Amino acid sequence: MLEEQDELVVRLRSGDRHAFRQLVDALHPRLLRFVNRLCPPPSVAEEVVQDTWHVVIDRLHTFRGDSRLSTWIFQIATHRARTRAVREGRYAATLLESWDHADPGGDGGLSRFDSRGRWVAPPAGWPPDDPEASAMHQQALARISEVIDQLPEAQRAVVLLRDVEGLDTREVSTILGLSPANVRVLLHRGRHRVRSELEAVWTGRESC
């Protein structure tokens, strides 16, 4: 994997347009999806991602290979999104949210997840896994998306990078400039809020 990345970086630095097109095709949809959740509307997100690619081209010579190339590019995109949002006055707080700024009380829902971050049990009222429940599952997924968009900036970014983009804790830590411990806390608190909202929806429906 590292050898393939090193080869790709060499090709990119040599001005290989085919290599750059491959990189854009692979990462652009993911970057756009992520930035759009941090920095809507879509037109602004598209501008941010385009700006990200310009920065990648200009600064490719500074990439040291300490992380995956995709992680480095996500880091640039996050910085550009934050800069754009701050400039337009849409960030009441920065992504540098710490334990002290996280939601107070209890363990933040940590006990509801196993050591790999998975739910110990489905949310209360979660629809059964059968064909008849497919519409309810779709509704649940839509609600999950809504709740994620309502999370505080740092929690939202961590949940999106870990649970939507599938990056590991170390990569998220690098991208957001947070400690791995802080990333784990924010992830658990974000997941806990999502689960709590889902339980409220499903149990409320059952009581009607």
PDB file of N, CA and C in Angstrom, residues 38 95 148 151-169 171-173 175-176 182-191:
ATOM      1  N   LEU A  38     -20.317  19.873   6.557  1.00  0.00           N
ATOM      2  CA  LEU A  38     -19.681  20.844   7.441  1.00  0.00           C
ATOM      3  C   LEU A  38     -19.929  22.276   7.001  1.00  0.00           C
ATOM      4  N   LEU A  95     -13.602  23.698  15.516  1.00  0.00           N
ATOM      5  CA  LEU A  95     -13.549  22.256  15.610  1.00  0.00           C
ATOM      6  C   LEU A  95     -12.625  21.798  16.733  1.00  0.00           C
ATOM      7  N   ILE A 148     -27.147  13.793  12.805  1.00  0.00           N
ATOM      8  CA  ILE A 148     -25.725  14.059  12.608  1.00  0.00           C
ATOM      9  C   ILE A 148     -25.506  15.515  12.215  1.00  0.00           C
ATOM     10  N   LEU A 151     -25.472  17.863  15.189  1.00  0.00           N
ATOM     11  CA  LEU A 151     -24.454  17.725  16.226  1.00  0.00           C
ATOM     12  C   LEU A 151     -23.548  18.953  16.272  1.00  0.00           C
ATOM     13  N   PRO A 152     -22.932  19.232  17.417  1.00  0.00           N
ATOM     14  CA  PRO A 152     -21.914  20.288  17.483  1.00  0.00           C
ATOM     15  C   PRO A 152     -20.825  20.006  16.450  1.00  0.00           C
ATOM     16  N   GLU A 153     -20.157  21.064  15.973  1.00  0.00           N
ATOM     17  CA  GLU A 153     -19.227  20.934  14.861  1.00  0.00           C
ATOM     18  C   GLU A 153     -18.208  19.809  15.038  1.00  0.00           C
ATOM     19  N   ALA A 154     -17.563  19.755  16.214  1.00  0.00           N
ATOM     20  CA  ALA A 154     -16.518  18.755  16.414  1.00  0.00           C
ATOM     21  C   ALA A 154     -17.083  17.342  16.407  1.00  0.00           C
ATOM     22  N   GLN A 155     -18.201  17.140  17.095  1.00  0.00           N
ATOM     23  CA  GLN A 155     -18.829  15.815  17.098  1.00  0.00           C
ATOM     24  C   GLN A 155     -19.246  15.422  15.695  1.00  0.00           C
ATOM     25  N   ARG A 156     -19.820  16.369  14.964  1.00  0.00           N
ATOM     26  CA  ARG A 156     -20.288  16.071  13.609  1.00  0.00           C
ATOM     27  C   ARG A 156     -19.128  15.662  12.720  1.00  0.00           C
ATOM     28  N   ALA A 157     -18.033  16.398  12.795  1.00  0.00           N
ATOM     29  CA  ALA A 157     -16.880  16.087  11.954  1.00  0.00           C
ATOM     30  C   ALA A 157     -16.320  14.710  12.277  1.00  0.00           C
ATOM     31  N   VAL A 158     -16.219  14.393  13.557  1.00  0.00           N
ATOM     32  CA  VAL A 158     -15.672  13.101  13.963  1.00  0.00           C
ATOM     33  C   VAL A 158     -16.592  11.964  13.514  1.00  0.00           C
ATOM     34  N   VAL A 159     -17.890  12.106  13.745  1.00  0.00           N
ATOM     35  CA  VAL A 159     -18.834  11.056  13.349  1.00  0.00           C
ATOM     36  C   VAL A 159     -18.818  10.858  11.832  1.00  0.00           C
ATOM     37  N   LEU A 160     -18.780  11.939  11.087  1.00  0.00           N
ATOM     38  CA  LEU A 160     -18.760  11.822   9.628  1.00  0.00           C
ATOM     39  C   LEU A 160     -17.496  11.113   9.147  1.00  0.00           C
ATOM     40  N   LEU A 161     -16.356  11.495   9.706  1.00  0.00           N
ATOM     41  CA  LEU A 161     -15.098  10.891   9.257  1.00  0.00           C
ATOM     42  C   LEU A 161     -14.993   9.425   9.666  1.00  0.00           C
ATOM     43  N   ARG A 162     -15.455   9.097  10.862  1.00  0.00           N
ATOM     44  CA  ARG A 162     -15.347   7.712  11.346  1.00  0.00           C
ATOM     45  C   ARG A 162     -16.444   6.823  10.790  1.00  0.00           C
ATOM     46  N   ASP A 163     -17.691   7.270  10.880  1.00  0.00           N
ATOM     47  CA  ASP A 163     -18.814   6.382  10.580  1.00  0.00           C
ATOM     48  C   ASP A 163     -19.323   6.485   9.149  1.00  0.00           C
ATOM     49  N   VAL A 164     -19.079   7.609   8.511  1.00  0.00           N
ATOM     50  CA  VAL A 164     -19.513   7.758   7.119  1.00  0.00           C
ATOM     51  C   VAL A 164     -18.354   7.486   6.157  1.00  0.00           C
ATOM     52  N   GLU A 165     -17.200   8.083   6.428  1.00  0.00           N
ATOM     53  CA  GLU A 165     -16.055   7.889   5.540  1.00  0.00           C
ATOM     54  C   GLU A 165     -15.217   6.671   5.907  1.00  0.00           C
ATOM     55  N   GLY A 166     -15.416   6.134   7.111  1.00  0.00           N
ATOM     56  CA  GLY A 166     -14.730   4.901   7.488  1.00  0.00           C
ATOM     57  C   GLY A 166     -13.264   5.052   7.836  1.00  0.00           C
ATOM     58  N   LEU A 167     -12.844   6.267   8.227  1.00  0.00           N
ATOM     59  CA  LEU A 167     -11.446   6.461   8.600  1.00  0.00           C
ATOM     60  C   LEU A 167     -11.210   5.982  10.032  1.00  0.00           C
ATOM     61  N   ASP A 168      -9.959   5.656  10.347  1.00  0.00           N
ATOM     62  CA  ASP A 168      -9.683   5.196  11.706  1.00  0.00           C
ATOM     63  C   ASP A 168      -9.392   6.387  12.617  1.00  0.00           C
ATOM     64  N   THR A 169      -9.280   6.100  13.916  1.00  0.00           N
ATOM     65  CA  THR A 169      -9.122   7.164  14.904  1.00  0.00           C
ATOM     66  C   THR A 169      -7.864   7.987  14.658  1.00  0.00           C
ATOM     67  N   GLU A 171      -6.338   8.585  11.833  1.00  0.00           N
ATOM     68  CA  GLU A 171      -6.522   9.459  10.680  1.00  0.00           C
ATOM     69  C   GLU A 171      -7.397  10.658  11.035  1.00  0.00           C
ATOM     70  N   VAL A 172      -8.485  10.404  11.783  1.00  0.00           N
ATOM     71  CA  VAL A 172      -9.374  11.496  12.190  1.00  0.00           C
ATOM     72  C   VAL A 172      -8.623  12.474  13.075  1.00  0.00           C
ATOM     73  N   SER A 173      -7.790  11.949  13.956  1.00  0.00           N
ATOM     74  CA  SER A 173      -6.981  12.788  14.832  1.00  0.00           C
ATOM     75  C   SER A 173      -6.084  13.709  14.025  1.00  0.00           C
ATOM     76  N   ILE A 175      -6.485  14.637  10.814  1.00  0.00           N
ATOM     77  CA  ILE A 175      -7.279  15.559  10.003  1.00  0.00           C
ATOM     78  C   ILE A 175      -7.805  16.730  10.811  1.00  0.00           C
ATOM     79  N   LEU A 176      -8.293  16.468  12.026  1.00  0.00           N
ATOM     80  CA  LEU A 176      -8.934  17.506  12.824  1.00  0.00           C
ATOM     81  C   LEU A 176      -7.990  18.184  13.813  1.00  0.00           C
ATOM     82  N   ASN A 182      -9.407  12.519  22.556  1.00  0.00           N
ATOM     83  CA  ASN A 182     -10.481  13.477  22.331  1.00  0.00           C
ATOM     84  C   ASN A 182     -11.393  13.019  21.203  1.00  0.00           C
ATOM     85  N   VAL A 183     -10.795  12.451  20.164  1.00  0.00           N
ATOM     86  CA  VAL A 183     -11.583  11.918  19.054  1.00  0.00           C
ATOM     87  C   VAL A 183     -12.529  10.826  19.549  1.00  0.00           C
ATOM     88  N   ARG A 184     -12.013   9.932  20.397  1.00  0.00           N
ATOM     89  CA  ARG A 184     -12.850   8.850  20.903  1.00  0.00           C
ATOM     90  C   ARG A 184     -14.008   9.376  21.752  1.00  0.00           C
ATOM     91  N   VAL A 185     -13.723  10.388  22.577  1.00  0.00           N
ATOM     92  CA  VAL A 185     -14.784  10.969  23.416  1.00  0.00           C
ATOM     93  C   VAL A 185     -15.848  11.612  22.545  1.00  0.00           C
ATOM     94  N   LEU A 186     -15.424  12.410  21.575  1.00  0.00           N
ATOM     95  CA  LEU A 186     -16.372  13.087  20.697  1.00  0.00           C
ATOM     96  C   LEU A 186     -17.187  12.085  19.888  1.00  0.00           C
ATOM     97  N   LEU A 187     -16.537  11.007  19.452  1.00  0.00           N
ATOM     98  CA  LEU A 187     -17.238   9.979  18.681  1.00  0.00           C
ATOM     99  C   LEU A 187     -18.312   9.306  19.524  1.00  0.00           C
ATOM    100  N   HIS A 188     -17.968   8.916  20.733  1.00  0.00           N
ATOM    101  CA  HIS A 188     -18.938   8.254  21.598  1.00  0.00           C
ATOM    102  C   HIS A 188     -20.093   9.184  21.936  1.00  0.00           C
ATOM    103  N   ARG A 189     -19.795  10.453  22.181  1.00  0.00           N
ATOM    104  CA  ARG A 189     -20.856  11.395  22.536  1.00  0.00           C
ATOM    105  C   ARG A 189     -21.763  11.661  21.333  1.00  0.00           C
ATOM    106  N   GLY A 190     -21.175  11.745  20.164  1.00  0.00           N
ATOM    107  CA  GLY A 190     -21.988  11.924  18.965  1.00  0.00           C
ATOM    108  C   GLY A 190     -22.867  10.724  18.702  1.00  0.00           C
ATOM    109  N   ARG A 191     -22.295   9.527  18.817  1.00  0.00           N
ATOM    110  CA  ARG A 191     -23.071   8.309  18.609  1.00  0.00           C
ATOM    111  C   ARG A 191     -24.182   8.190  19.652  1.00  0.00           C
TER     112      ARG A 191
END
